[in-house]
Amino acid sequence: MKNTITKIESFYVRVPLGRPLKLGAIEIPDRHYVIVRIYDEAGNVGTSYGLSRNAPVAEVVHNNIIPIWKGKSLDNHEELYNLTTKANVCLGTNGIFFRALSLFDCALYDLLAIREKQPLYKYLGGESKAIPTMLVGGYPTSNETEETLADEMELYATYNPAGVKIASTTDAFKDGERLRTCRKYLPMSIPLMIDCVWGQTDAKTYAVEVQKWEDLNMKWIEDPFLTDDYENIRYLSENTKIDIAVGDEQSGYLNMLRLMDQGKVNVLRLDATVCGGVRTFIKIAKAAYQRGIPVACHVFHQLHLHLACAVPGVDIIEYMLPESDIESYQRLWDNDLVLENGTFTPTENPGVGTAWNEEFIIRYKE
């Protein structure tokens, strides 16, 4: 089989949102994606996409990754990955470089599975199974009312998800009021989560409010503090009955070990498009499994579904319904998985199995 990498490309696609979002201090007027594609001699193409967070991720792929990989043999991908990491050690093991490397590695594994005519989970040695899904929504808006929040919760309940996650206002008292409203209209059998968008600084004060939520069937509190604030994360973890989940925008194997061992997180959030790619996702997830810490995936459900079927302990993936109008990625492809009884089952198409909407991508390409 022809196994030389002949072409690599990376570019941006900026897709409008139905309404601007606010995530703590982060303003999100649209979704800015990076797409990475890798071609081999036989004409196979591996593709990945992820959020740029308005950082120069595509430029890093062009300047720091393509020169090392173009024209090289796919047989040496493990060696080349390690070389790429070492050649860019001055950029650290976290941040923009690793986001670029992650997307490259995800595209690479898509290509490797396509070449073997296997779905990615099978290429990785996994088995097809239904993976529970949590639905994401509840982003605070200036015109939110109890009725609008109720409508959203009642919609999510019809899908019987493994949980519903809302976004924080960064005001703990207001968050408590909103969580109680959500619980009023969401069956008690469906757990609640809240993404606290790194908005807190004092675990002792925050724990007092969080303890008031313990009767709401909360599955977890996500990202209450900056990710390397191990002391506050550990204090909150040890002083509430609610699990603490951290990690979805972070990268690097050692960094994740510190989160688990020093931060004492109860749930490790992982995103293959950020943490170091498919191979590092697997390595981190195995370390979490050995520690008895469940892994919950961050968006990009098509990719993460395959990984959840290939690695033990990956318990849940998250999804944003098209009708919730808080995500745009559904417009990048022509096919999607079917959400059945709150679960997704992977496609049997080769690779990740995404059929890309090339016309749309060209239209919004930057």
mmCIF file of C-alpha atoms in Angstrom:
data_model
loop_
_atom_site.group_PDB
_atom_site.id
_atom_site.type_symbol
_atom_site.label_atom_id
_atom_site.label_comp_id
_atom_site.label_asym_id
_atom_site.label_seq_id
_atom_site.Cartn_x
_atom_site.Cartn_y
_atom_site.Cartn_z
ATOM 1 C CA MET A 1 0.000 0.000 0.000
ATOM 2 C CA LYS A 2 1.229 3.479 -0.854
ATOM 3 C CA ASN A 3 2.046 4.984 2.497
ATOM 4 C CA THR A 4 3.760 8.323 1.941
ATOM 5 C CA ILE A 5 2.196 11.552 3.158
ATOM 6 C CA THR A 6 1.930 13.659 0.012
ATOM 7 C CA LYS A 7 0.003 16.695 1.206
ATOM 8 C CA ILE A 8 -1.077 18.360 4.447
ATOM 9 C CA GLU A 9 -3.375 21.337 4.734
ATOM 10 C CA SER A 10 -4.822 23.347 7.573
ATOM 11 C CA PHE A 11 -7.308 26.188 7.309
ATOM 12 C CA TYR A 12 -10.074 28.015 9.159
ATOM 13 C CA VAL A 13 -13.832 27.951 8.733
ATOM 14 C CA ARG A 14 -15.806 30.642 10.544
ATOM 15 C CA VAL A 15 -19.452 29.675 10.976
ATOM 16 C CA PRO A 16 -22.107 32.094 12.261
ATOM 17 C CA LEU A 17 -24.117 31.228 15.353
ATOM 18 C CA GLY A 18 -27.838 31.798 15.569
ATOM 19 C CA ARG A 19 -27.162 33.980 18.626
ATOM 20 C CA PRO A 20 -23.929 35.128 20.304
ATOM 21 C CA LEU A 21 -22.909 33.215 23.431
ATOM 22 C CA LYS A 22 -21.211 34.326 26.610
ATOM 23 C CA LEU A 23 -19.194 31.786 28.577
ATOM 24 C CA GLY A 24 -17.967 33.611 31.663
ATOM 25 C CA ALA A 25 -15.476 36.182 30.382
ATOM 26 C CA ILE A 26 -15.437 34.577 26.910
ATOM 27 C CA GLU A 27 -17.528 36.183 24.173
ATOM 28 C CA ILE A 28 -18.492 33.791 21.345
ATOM 29 C CA PRO A 29 -20.087 35.614 18.386
ATOM 30 C CA ASP A 30 -19.457 32.673 16.030
ATOM 31 C CA ARG A 31 -17.660 29.333 15.865
ATOM 32 C CA HIS A 32 -14.123 29.448 14.512
ATOM 33 C CA TYR A 33 -12.963 25.984 13.480
ATOM 34 C CA VAL A 34 -9.624 24.652 12.308
ATOM 35 C CA ILE A 35 -9.713 21.866 9.724
ATOM 36 C CA VAL A 36 -6.642 19.679 9.167
ATOM 37 C CA ARG A 37 -6.328 17.245 6.255
ATOM 38 C CA ILE A 38 -3.632 14.686 5.498
ATOM 39 C CA TYR A 39 -3.324 12.972 2.093
ATOM 40 C CA ASP A 40 -1.450 9.803 1.148
ATOM 41 C CA GLU A 41 -0.128 8.498 -2.180
ATOM 42 C CA ALA A 42 -3.203 6.347 -2.747
ATOM 43 C CA GLY A 43 -5.534 9.354 -2.572
ATOM 44 C CA ASN A 44 -6.882 8.664 0.906
ATOM 45 C CA VAL A 45 -7.634 11.697 3.073
ATOM 46 C CA GLY A 46 -7.799 11.929 6.851
ATOM 47 C CA THR A 47 -9.636 14.924 8.318
ATOM 48 C CA SER A 48 -10.099 16.474 11.730
ATOM 49 C CA TYR A 49 -11.595 19.693 13.004
ATOM 50 C CA GLY A 50 -11.666 21.564 16.273
ATOM 51 C CA LEU A 51 -12.115 24.972 17.861
ATOM 52 C CA SER A 52 -9.331 27.475 17.249
ATOM 53 C CA ARG A 53 -10.416 29.679 20.169
ATOM 54 C CA ASN A 54 -9.290 32.467 17.809
ATOM 55 C CA ALA A 55 -5.665 31.376 18.196
ATOM 56 C CA PRO A 56 -3.260 30.839 15.247
ATOM 57 C CA VAL A 57 -3.612 27.055 15.267
ATOM 58 C CA ALA A 58 -3.524 26.611 11.470
ATOM 59 C CA GLU A 59 -0.335 28.669 11.285
ATOM 60 C CA VAL A 60 1.305 26.407 13.874
ATOM 61 C CA VAL A 61 0.377 23.356 11.784
ATOM 62 C CA HIS A 62 1.978 24.985 8.739
ATOM 63 C CA ASN A 63 5.115 26.260 10.469
ATOM 64 C CA ASN A 64 5.837 23.631 13.104
ATOM 65 C CA ILE A 65 4.285 20.354 11.975
ATOM 66 C CA ILE A 66 4.084 20.110 8.184
ATOM 67 C CA PRO A 67 7.860 20.489 7.628
ATOM 68 C CA ILE A 68 8.460 17.414 9.811
ATOM 69 C CA TRP A 69 5.756 15.188 8.311
ATOM 70 C CA LYS A 70 5.334 15.976 4.622
ATOM 71 C CA GLY A 71 6.844 13.305 2.392
ATOM 72 C CA LYS A 72 7.387 10.921 5.295
ATOM 73 C CA SER A 73 6.163 7.339 5.661
ATOM 74 C CA LEU A 74 3.048 6.640 7.667
ATOM 75 C CA ASP A 75 4.824 3.572 9.025
ATOM 76 C CA ASN A 76 6.885 5.914 11.211
ATOM 77 C CA HIS A 77 4.034 7.942 12.696
ATOM 78 C CA GLU A 78 4.902 7.136 16.331
ATOM 79 C CA GLU A 79 8.502 8.213 15.842
ATOM 80 C CA LEU A 80 7.451 11.314 13.924
ATOM 81 C CA TYR A 81 4.965 12.315 16.636
ATOM 82 C CA ASN A 82 7.682 12.103 19.285
ATOM 83 C CA LEU A 83 10.092 14.027 17.053
ATOM 84 C CA THR A 84 7.518 16.772 16.500
ATOM 85 C CA THR A 85 7.004 17.125 20.248
ATOM 86 C CA LYS A 86 10.728 17.309 20.960
ATOM 87 C CA ALA A 87 11.408 19.715 18.078
ATOM 88 C CA ASN A 88 8.871 22.125 19.581
ATOM 89 C CA VAL A 89 9.782 21.689 23.222
ATOM 90 C CA CYS A 90 10.375 25.441 23.554
ATOM 91 C CA LEU A 91 6.635 25.919 23.051
ATOM 92 C CA GLY A 92 5.854 23.711 26.040
ATOM 93 C CA THR A 93 3.533 20.774 26.514
ATOM 94 C CA ASN A 94 0.308 22.730 26.642
ATOM 95 C CA GLY A 95 -1.403 25.543 24.762
ATOM 96 C CA ILE A 96 -1.591 26.448 21.086
ATOM 97 C CA PHE A 97 1.121 24.092 19.835
ATOM 98 C CA PHE A 98 -0.518 21.081 21.430
ATOM 99 C CA ARG A 99 -3.929 22.086 20.058
ATOM 100 C CA ALA A 100 -2.358 22.061 16.593
ATOM 101 C CA LEU A 101 -0.579 18.751 17.209
ATOM 102 C CA SER A 102 -3.802 17.252 18.568
ATOM 103 C CA LEU A 103 -5.774 18.115 15.452
ATOM 104 C CA PHE A 104 -2.994 16.778 13.266
ATOM 105 C CA ASP A 105 -2.951 13.495 15.190
ATOM 106 C CA CYS A 106 -6.746 13.154 14.980
ATOM 107 C CA ALA A 107 -6.587 13.616 11.195
ATOM 108 C CA LEU A 108 -3.734 11.102 11.055
ATOM 109 C CA TYR A 109 -5.727 8.412 12.870
ATOM 110 C CA ASP A 110 -8.723 9.070 10.633
ATOM 111 C CA LEU A 111 -6.403 8.446 7.671
ATOM 112 C CA LEU A 112 -4.837 5.317 9.208
ATOM 113 C CA ALA A 113 -8.255 3.754 9.808
ATOM 114 C CA ILE A 114 -9.503 4.725 6.341
ATOM 115 C CA ARG A 115 -6.446 3.040 4.802
ATOM 116 C CA GLU A 116 -7.404 -0.171 6.601
ATOM 117 C CA LYS A 117 -11.067 0.241 5.597
ATOM 118 C CA GLN A 118 -12.096 0.073 9.248
ATOM 119 C CA PRO A 119 -14.092 2.363 11.526
ATOM 120 C CA LEU A 120 -11.716 4.080 13.921
ATOM 121 C CA TYR A 121 -12.916 2.225 17.024
ATOM 122 C CA LYS A 122 -12.180 -1.121 15.333
ATOM 123 C CA TYR A 123 -8.781 0.066 14.086
ATOM 124 C CA LEU A 124 -7.972 0.932 17.713
ATOM 125 C CA GLY A 125 -9.015 -2.540 18.885
ATOM 126 C CA GLY A 126 -12.362 -1.545 20.341
ATOM 127 C CA GLU A 127 -15.893 -2.893 20.049
ATOM 128 C CA SER A 128 -19.080 -1.160 18.981
ATOM 129 C CA LYS A 129 -21.361 -0.216 21.860
ATOM 130 C CA ALA A 130 -23.935 2.405 22.801
ATOM 131 C CA ILE A 131 -22.324 5.259 24.746
ATOM 132 C CA PRO A 132 -24.419 7.480 27.054
ATOM 133 C CA THR A 133 -24.701 11.113 26.038
ATOM 134 C CA MET A 134 -25.165 14.292 28.016
ATOM 135 C CA LEU A 135 -26.805 17.302 26.410
ATOM 136 C CA VAL A 136 -25.350 20.788 26.741
ATOM 137 C CA GLY A 137 -27.283 24.041 26.898
ATOM 138 C CA GLY A 138 -28.593 26.534 29.403
ATOM 139 C CA TYR A 139 -26.226 29.316 28.386
ATOM 140 C CA PRO A 140 -27.225 32.455 30.337
ATOM 141 C CA THR A 141 -28.867 35.190 28.280
ATOM 142 C CA SER A 142 -30.107 38.672 29.164
ATOM 143 C CA ASN A 143 -33.705 37.731 28.275
ATOM 144 C CA GLU A 144 -33.799 34.370 30.047
ATOM 145 C CA THR A 145 -36.963 33.608 32.024
ATOM 146 C CA GLU A 146 -38.185 30.615 33.973
ATOM 147 C CA GLU A 147 -40.322 29.743 30.964
ATOM 148 C CA THR A 148 -37.440 29.757 28.485
ATOM 149 C CA LEU A 149 -35.296 27.632 30.801
ATOM 150 C CA ALA A 150 -38.228 25.287 31.399
ATOM 151 C CA ASP A 151 -38.781 24.858 27.648
ATOM 152 C CA GLU A 152 -35.122 23.957 27.207
ATOM 153 C CA MET A 153 -35.121 21.375 30.003
ATOM 154 C CA GLU A 154 -38.350 19.801 28.790
ATOM 155 C CA LEU A 155 -36.865 19.480 25.298
ATOM 156 C CA TYR A 156 -33.738 17.779 26.619
ATOM 157 C CA ALA A 157 -35.769 15.393 28.757
ATOM 158 C CA THR A 158 -37.446 13.957 25.650
ATOM 159 C CA TYR A 159 -34.062 12.537 24.547
ATOM 160 C CA ASN A 160 -33.530 10.673 27.858
ATOM 161 C CA PRO A 161 -29.883 11.779 28.177
ATOM 162 C CA ALA A 162 -27.397 10.621 30.803
ATOM 163 C CA GLY A 163 -27.270 14.213 32.026
ATOM 164 C CA VAL A 164 -27.902 17.857 31.150
ATOM 165 C CA LYS A 165 -25.180 20.466 31.546
ATOM 166 C CA ILE A 166 -25.833 24.180 31.806
ATOM 167 C CA ALA A 167 -23.370 27.075 31.801
ATOM 168 C CA SER A 168 -22.634 29.237 34.836
ATOM 169 C CA THR A 169 -23.329 32.929 35.310
ATOM 170 C CA THR A 170 -20.169 32.940 37.536
ATOM 171 C CA ASP A 171 -22.430 34.107 40.390
ATOM 172 C CA ALA A 172 -22.850 31.105 42.698
ATOM 173 C CA PHE A 173 -26.145 32.313 44.187
ATOM 174 C CA LYS A 174 -27.688 32.905 40.739
ATOM 175 C CA ASP A 175 -26.357 29.548 39.573
ATOM 176 C CA GLY A 176 -28.148 27.895 42.460
ATOM 177 C CA GLU A 177 -31.434 29.558 41.484
ATOM 178 C CA ARG A 178 -31.020 28.490 37.850
ATOM 179 C CA LEU A 179 -30.138 24.911 38.827
ATOM 180 C CA ARG A 180 -33.271 24.685 40.964
ATOM 181 C CA THR A 181 -35.336 25.959 38.050
ATOM 182 C CA CYS A 182 -33.778 23.341 35.785
ATOM 183 C CA ARG A 183 -34.462 20.613 38.330
ATOM 184 C CA LYS A 184 -38.078 21.721 38.576
ATOM 185 C CA TYR A 185 -38.605 20.932 34.879
ATOM 186 C CA LEU A 186 -36.119 18.094 34.418
ATOM 187 C CA PRO A 187 -36.940 14.637 35.837
ATOM 188 C CA MET A 188 -34.906 13.793 38.931
ATOM 189 C CA SER A 189 -33.668 10.669 37.128
ATOM 190 C CA ILE A 190 -31.653 12.869 34.726
ATOM 191 C CA PRO A 191 -28.580 14.316 36.505
ATOM 192 C CA LEU A 192 -27.600 17.968 36.207
ATOM 193 C CA MET A 193 -24.102 19.357 35.605
ATOM 194 C CA ILE A 194 -22.868 22.940 35.568
ATOM 195 C CA ASP A 195 -19.895 24.361 33.690
ATOM 196 C CA CYS A 196 -18.476 27.032 36.005
ATOM 197 C CA VAL A 197 -16.177 28.452 33.281
ATOM 198 C CA TRP A 198 -13.184 28.936 35.591
ATOM 199 C CA GLY A 199 -15.116 31.686 37.361
ATOM 200 C CA GLN A 200 -14.283 31.082 41.030
ATOM 201 C CA THR A 201 -11.200 31.895 43.112
ATOM 202 C CA ASP A 202 -11.969 30.850 46.706
ATOM 203 C CA ALA A 203 -12.966 27.232 47.316
ATOM 204 C CA LYS A 204 -13.918 27.776 50.971
ATOM 205 C CA THR A 205 -16.481 30.450 50.128
ATOM 206 C CA TYR A 206 -17.715 28.639 47.031
ATOM 207 C CA ALA A 207 -18.143 25.328 48.869
ATOM 208 C CA VAL A 208 -20.769 26.930 51.133
ATOM 209 C CA GLU A 209 -22.991 27.608 48.098
ATOM 210 C CA VAL A 210 -22.195 24.330 46.352
ATOM 211 C CA GLN A 211 -23.251 22.311 49.388
ATOM 212 C CA LYS A 212 -26.753 23.775 48.937
ATOM 213 C CA TRP A 213 -26.974 21.969 45.562
ATOM 214 C CA GLU A 214 -26.405 18.502 46.948
ATOM 215 C CA ASP A 215 -30.130 17.647 46.878
ATOM 216 C CA LEU A 216 -30.431 18.366 43.136
ATOM 217 C CA ASN A 217 -28.922 15.117 41.795
ATOM 218 C CA MET A 218 -25.864 16.925 40.464
ATOM 219 C CA LYS A 219 -23.552 14.688 38.448
ATOM 220 C CA TRP A 220 -20.676 17.156 38.568
ATOM 221 C CA ILE A 221 -19.412 20.730 38.813
ATOM 222 C CA GLU A 222 -17.084 21.503 35.937
ATOM 223 C CA ASP A 223 -14.079 23.849 35.837
ATOM 224 C CA PRO A 224 -14.839 25.902 38.960
ATOM 225 C CA PHE A 225 -11.236 27.226 39.106
ATOM 226 C CA LEU A 226 -8.293 27.712 36.789
ATOM 227 C CA THR A 227 -7.112 24.293 35.729
ATOM 228 C CA ASP A 228 -3.742 24.442 37.492
ATOM 229 C CA ASP A 229 -5.274 25.708 40.755
ATOM 230 C CA TYR A 230 -4.868 22.271 42.307
ATOM 231 C CA GLU A 231 -5.304 23.478 45.892
ATOM 232 C CA ASN A 232 -8.742 25.002 45.343
ATOM 233 C CA ILE A 233 -9.860 22.096 43.125
ATOM 234 C CA ARG A 234 -8.792 19.586 45.783
ATOM 235 C CA TYR A 235 -10.479 21.543 48.607
ATOM 236 C CA LEU A 236 -13.807 21.656 46.760
ATOM 237 C CA SER A 237 -13.529 17.984 45.829
ATOM 238 C CA GLU A 238 -12.999 17.084 49.489
ATOM 239 C CA ASN A 239 -15.739 19.360 50.849
ATOM 240 C CA THR A 240 -18.775 18.591 48.752
ATOM 241 C CA LYS A 241 -20.652 15.426 47.849
ATOM 242 C CA ILE A 242 -20.797 16.577 44.220
ATOM 243 C CA ASP A 243 -18.081 15.367 41.856
ATOM 244 C CA ILE A 244 -15.621 17.894 40.398
ATOM 245 C CA ALA A 245 -14.831 17.554 36.674
ATOM 246 C CA VAL A 246 -11.830 19.268 35.060
ATOM 247 C CA GLY A 247 -9.634 19.049 31.975
ATOM 248 C CA ASP A 248 -11.507 19.498 28.701
ATOM 249 C CA GLU A 249 -9.458 22.434 27.370
ATOM 250 C CA GLN A 250 -6.120 21.107 28.628
ATOM 251 C CA SER A 251 -3.334 19.086 27.039
ATOM 252 C CA GLY A 252 -0.332 17.020 27.968
ATOM 253 C CA TYR A 253 -0.042 13.677 29.711
ATOM 254 C CA LEU A 254 1.843 14.956 32.756
ATOM 255 C CA ASN A 255 -0.534 17.875 33.166
ATOM 256 C CA MET A 256 -3.472 15.464 33.321
ATOM 257 C CA LEU A 257 -1.689 13.268 35.845
ATOM 258 C CA ARG A 258 -1.249 16.312 38.090
ATOM 259 C CA LEU A 259 -4.944 17.110 37.803
ATOM 260 C CA MET A 260 -5.800 13.610 38.963
ATOM 261 C CA ASP A 261 -3.112 13.203 41.610
ATOM 262 C CA GLN A 262 -2.759 16.730 42.999
ATOM 263 C CA GLY A 263 -6.140 18.237 42.120
ATOM 264 C CA LYS A 264 -8.029 15.097 43.167
ATOM 265 C CA VAL A 265 -10.590 15.573 40.401
ATOM 266 C CA ASN A 266 -13.459 13.078 40.470
ATOM 267 C CA VAL A 267 -14.118 13.141 36.731
ATOM 268 C CA LEU A 268 -11.504 13.798 34.049
ATOM 269 C CA ARG A 269 -12.775 15.745 31.074
ATOM 270 C CA LEU A 270 -10.876 14.940 27.855
ATOM 271 C CA ASP A 271 -10.860 16.298 24.317
ATOM 272 C CA ALA A 272 -8.719 14.511 21.731
ATOM 273 C CA THR A 273 -8.575 17.688 19.625
ATOM 274 C CA VAL A 274 -6.784 19.452 22.500
ATOM 275 C CA CYS A 275 -5.110 16.961 24.852
ATOM 276 C CA GLY A 276 -2.494 15.698 22.383
ATOM 277 C CA GLY A 277 -4.530 13.788 19.810
ATOM 278 C CA VAL A 278 -5.901 10.274 19.650
ATOM 279 C CA ARG A 279 -2.761 8.586 20.968
ATOM 280 C CA THR A 280 -2.459 10.889 23.983
ATOM 281 C CA PHE A 281 -6.186 10.677 24.699
ATOM 282 C CA ILE A 282 -5.810 6.893 24.938
ATOM 283 C CA LYS A 283 -2.744 7.173 27.177
ATOM 284 C CA ILE A 284 -4.435 9.643 29.542
ATOM 285 C CA ALA A 285 -7.709 7.677 29.613
ATOM 286 C CA LYS A 286 -5.850 4.500 30.562
ATOM 287 C CA ALA A 287 -4.089 6.358 33.403
ATOM 288 C CA ALA A 288 -7.479 7.617 34.622
ATOM 289 C CA TYR A 289 -8.926 4.100 34.468
ATOM 290 C CA GLN A 290 -6.062 2.781 36.582
ATOM 291 C CA ARG A 291 -6.933 5.427 39.190
ATOM 292 C CA GLY A 292 -10.638 4.649 39.102
ATOM 293 C CA ILE A 293 -11.446 8.092 37.659
ATOM 294 C CA PRO A 294 -14.117 8.137 34.927
ATOM 295 C CA VAL A 295 -13.480 10.066 31.704
ATOM 296 C CA ALA A 296 -16.105 12.320 30.118
ATOM 297 C CA CYS A 297 -15.518 13.612 26.586
ATOM 298 C CA HIS A 298 -15.816 17.207 25.451
ATOM 299 C CA VAL A 299 -18.036 17.779 22.361
ATOM 300 C CA PHE A 300 -16.930 16.435 18.913
ATOM 301 C CA HIS A 301 -19.146 13.416 19.505
ATOM 302 C CA GLN A 302 -18.398 11.630 16.234
ATOM 303 C CA LEU A 303 -14.687 11.337 17.022
ATOM 304 C CA HIS A 304 -15.044 10.784 20.752
ATOM 305 C CA LEU A 305 -17.633 8.052 20.289
ATOM 306 C CA HIS A 306 -14.987 5.894 18.598
ATOM 307 C CA LEU A 307 -12.541 6.534 21.423
ATOM 308 C CA ALA A 308 -15.166 5.714 24.048
ATOM 309 C CA CYS A 309 -15.650 2.358 22.314
ATOM 310 C CA ALA A 310 -11.902 1.699 22.289
ATOM 311 C CA VAL A 311 -10.793 2.683 25.812
ATOM 312 C CA PRO A 312 -12.222 1.460 29.151
ATOM 313 C CA GLY A 313 -13.597 4.017 31.574
ATOM 314 C CA VAL A 314 -14.771 6.591 29.020
ATOM 315 C CA ASP A 315 -18.307 6.814 30.361
ATOM 316 C CA ILE A 316 -20.016 9.681 28.601
ATOM 317 C CA ILE A 317 -19.794 11.998 25.603
ATOM 318 C CA GLU A 318 -21.464 15.361 25.213
ATOM 319 C CA TYR A 319 -23.649 16.710 22.444
ATOM 320 C CA MET A 320 -25.281 19.979 21.517
ATOM 321 C CA LEU A 321 -28.621 19.548 19.794
ATOM 322 C CA PRO A 322 -28.960 21.422 16.473
ATOM 323 C CA GLU A 323 -32.186 23.017 17.723
ATOM 324 C CA SER A 324 -30.403 24.451 20.766
ATOM 325 C CA ASP A 325 -28.648 26.924 18.429
ATOM 326 C CA ILE A 326 -25.425 27.037 20.489
ATOM 327 C CA GLU A 327 -23.160 25.167 18.081
ATOM 328 C CA SER A 328 -22.505 25.240 14.334
ATOM 329 C CA TYR A 329 -20.508 22.114 13.649
ATOM 330 C CA GLN A 330 -23.554 20.212 12.346
ATOM 331 C CA ARG A 331 -23.327 22.369 9.239
ATOM 332 C CA LEU A 332 -19.837 21.093 8.401
ATOM 333 C CA TRP A 333 -21.044 17.606 7.456
ATOM 334 C CA ASP A 334 -23.835 15.883 5.534
ATOM 335 C CA ASN A 335 -24.420 13.039 7.976
ATOM 336 C CA ASP A 336 -24.756 12.643 11.711
ATOM 337 C CA LEU A 337 -25.263 9.896 14.222
ATOM 338 C CA VAL A 338 -28.736 9.050 15.496
ATOM 339 C CA LEU A 339 -29.392 9.784 19.163
ATOM 340 C CA GLU A 340 -31.403 6.812 20.448
ATOM 341 C CA ASN A 341 -32.587 6.579 24.053
ATOM 342 C CA GLY A 342 -29.861 8.971 25.160
ATOM 343 C CA THR A 343 -27.011 7.074 23.488
ATOM 344 C CA PHE A 344 -24.895 7.103 20.340
ATOM 345 C CA THR A 345 -23.514 4.039 18.536
ATOM 346 C CA PRO A 346 -20.577 4.501 16.118
ATOM 347 C CA THR A 347 -20.868 4.319 12.365
ATOM 348 C CA GLU A 348 -19.276 1.405 10.504
ATOM 349 C CA ASN A 349 -17.891 3.750 7.840
ATOM 350 C CA PRO A 350 -14.078 3.822 7.583
ATOM 351 C CA GLY A 351 -12.248 6.235 9.875
ATOM 352 C CA VAL A 352 -14.387 8.571 11.959
ATOM 353 C CA GLY A 353 -17.043 8.229 9.287
ATOM 354 C CA THR A 354 -17.870 11.878 8.674
ATOM 355 C CA ALA A 355 -19.206 12.905 5.246
ATOM 356 C CA TRP A 356 -18.052 16.494 4.848
ATOM 357 C CA ASN A 357 -20.210 19.239 3.376
ATOM 358 C CA GLU A 358 -17.540 20.572 1.041
ATOM 359 C CA GLU A 359 -19.770 23.252 -0.456
ATOM 360 C CA PHE A 360 -20.457 24.718 2.970
ATOM 361 C CA ILE A 361 -16.797 24.486 4.010
ATOM 362 C CA ILE A 362 -15.665 26.334 0.888
ATOM 363 C CA ARG A 363 -18.306 28.997 1.454
ATOM 364 C CA TYR A 364 -17.120 29.804 4.984
ATOM 365 C CA LYS A 365 -13.413 29.075 4.552
ATOM 366 C CA GLU A 366 -11.074 31.915 5.554
#
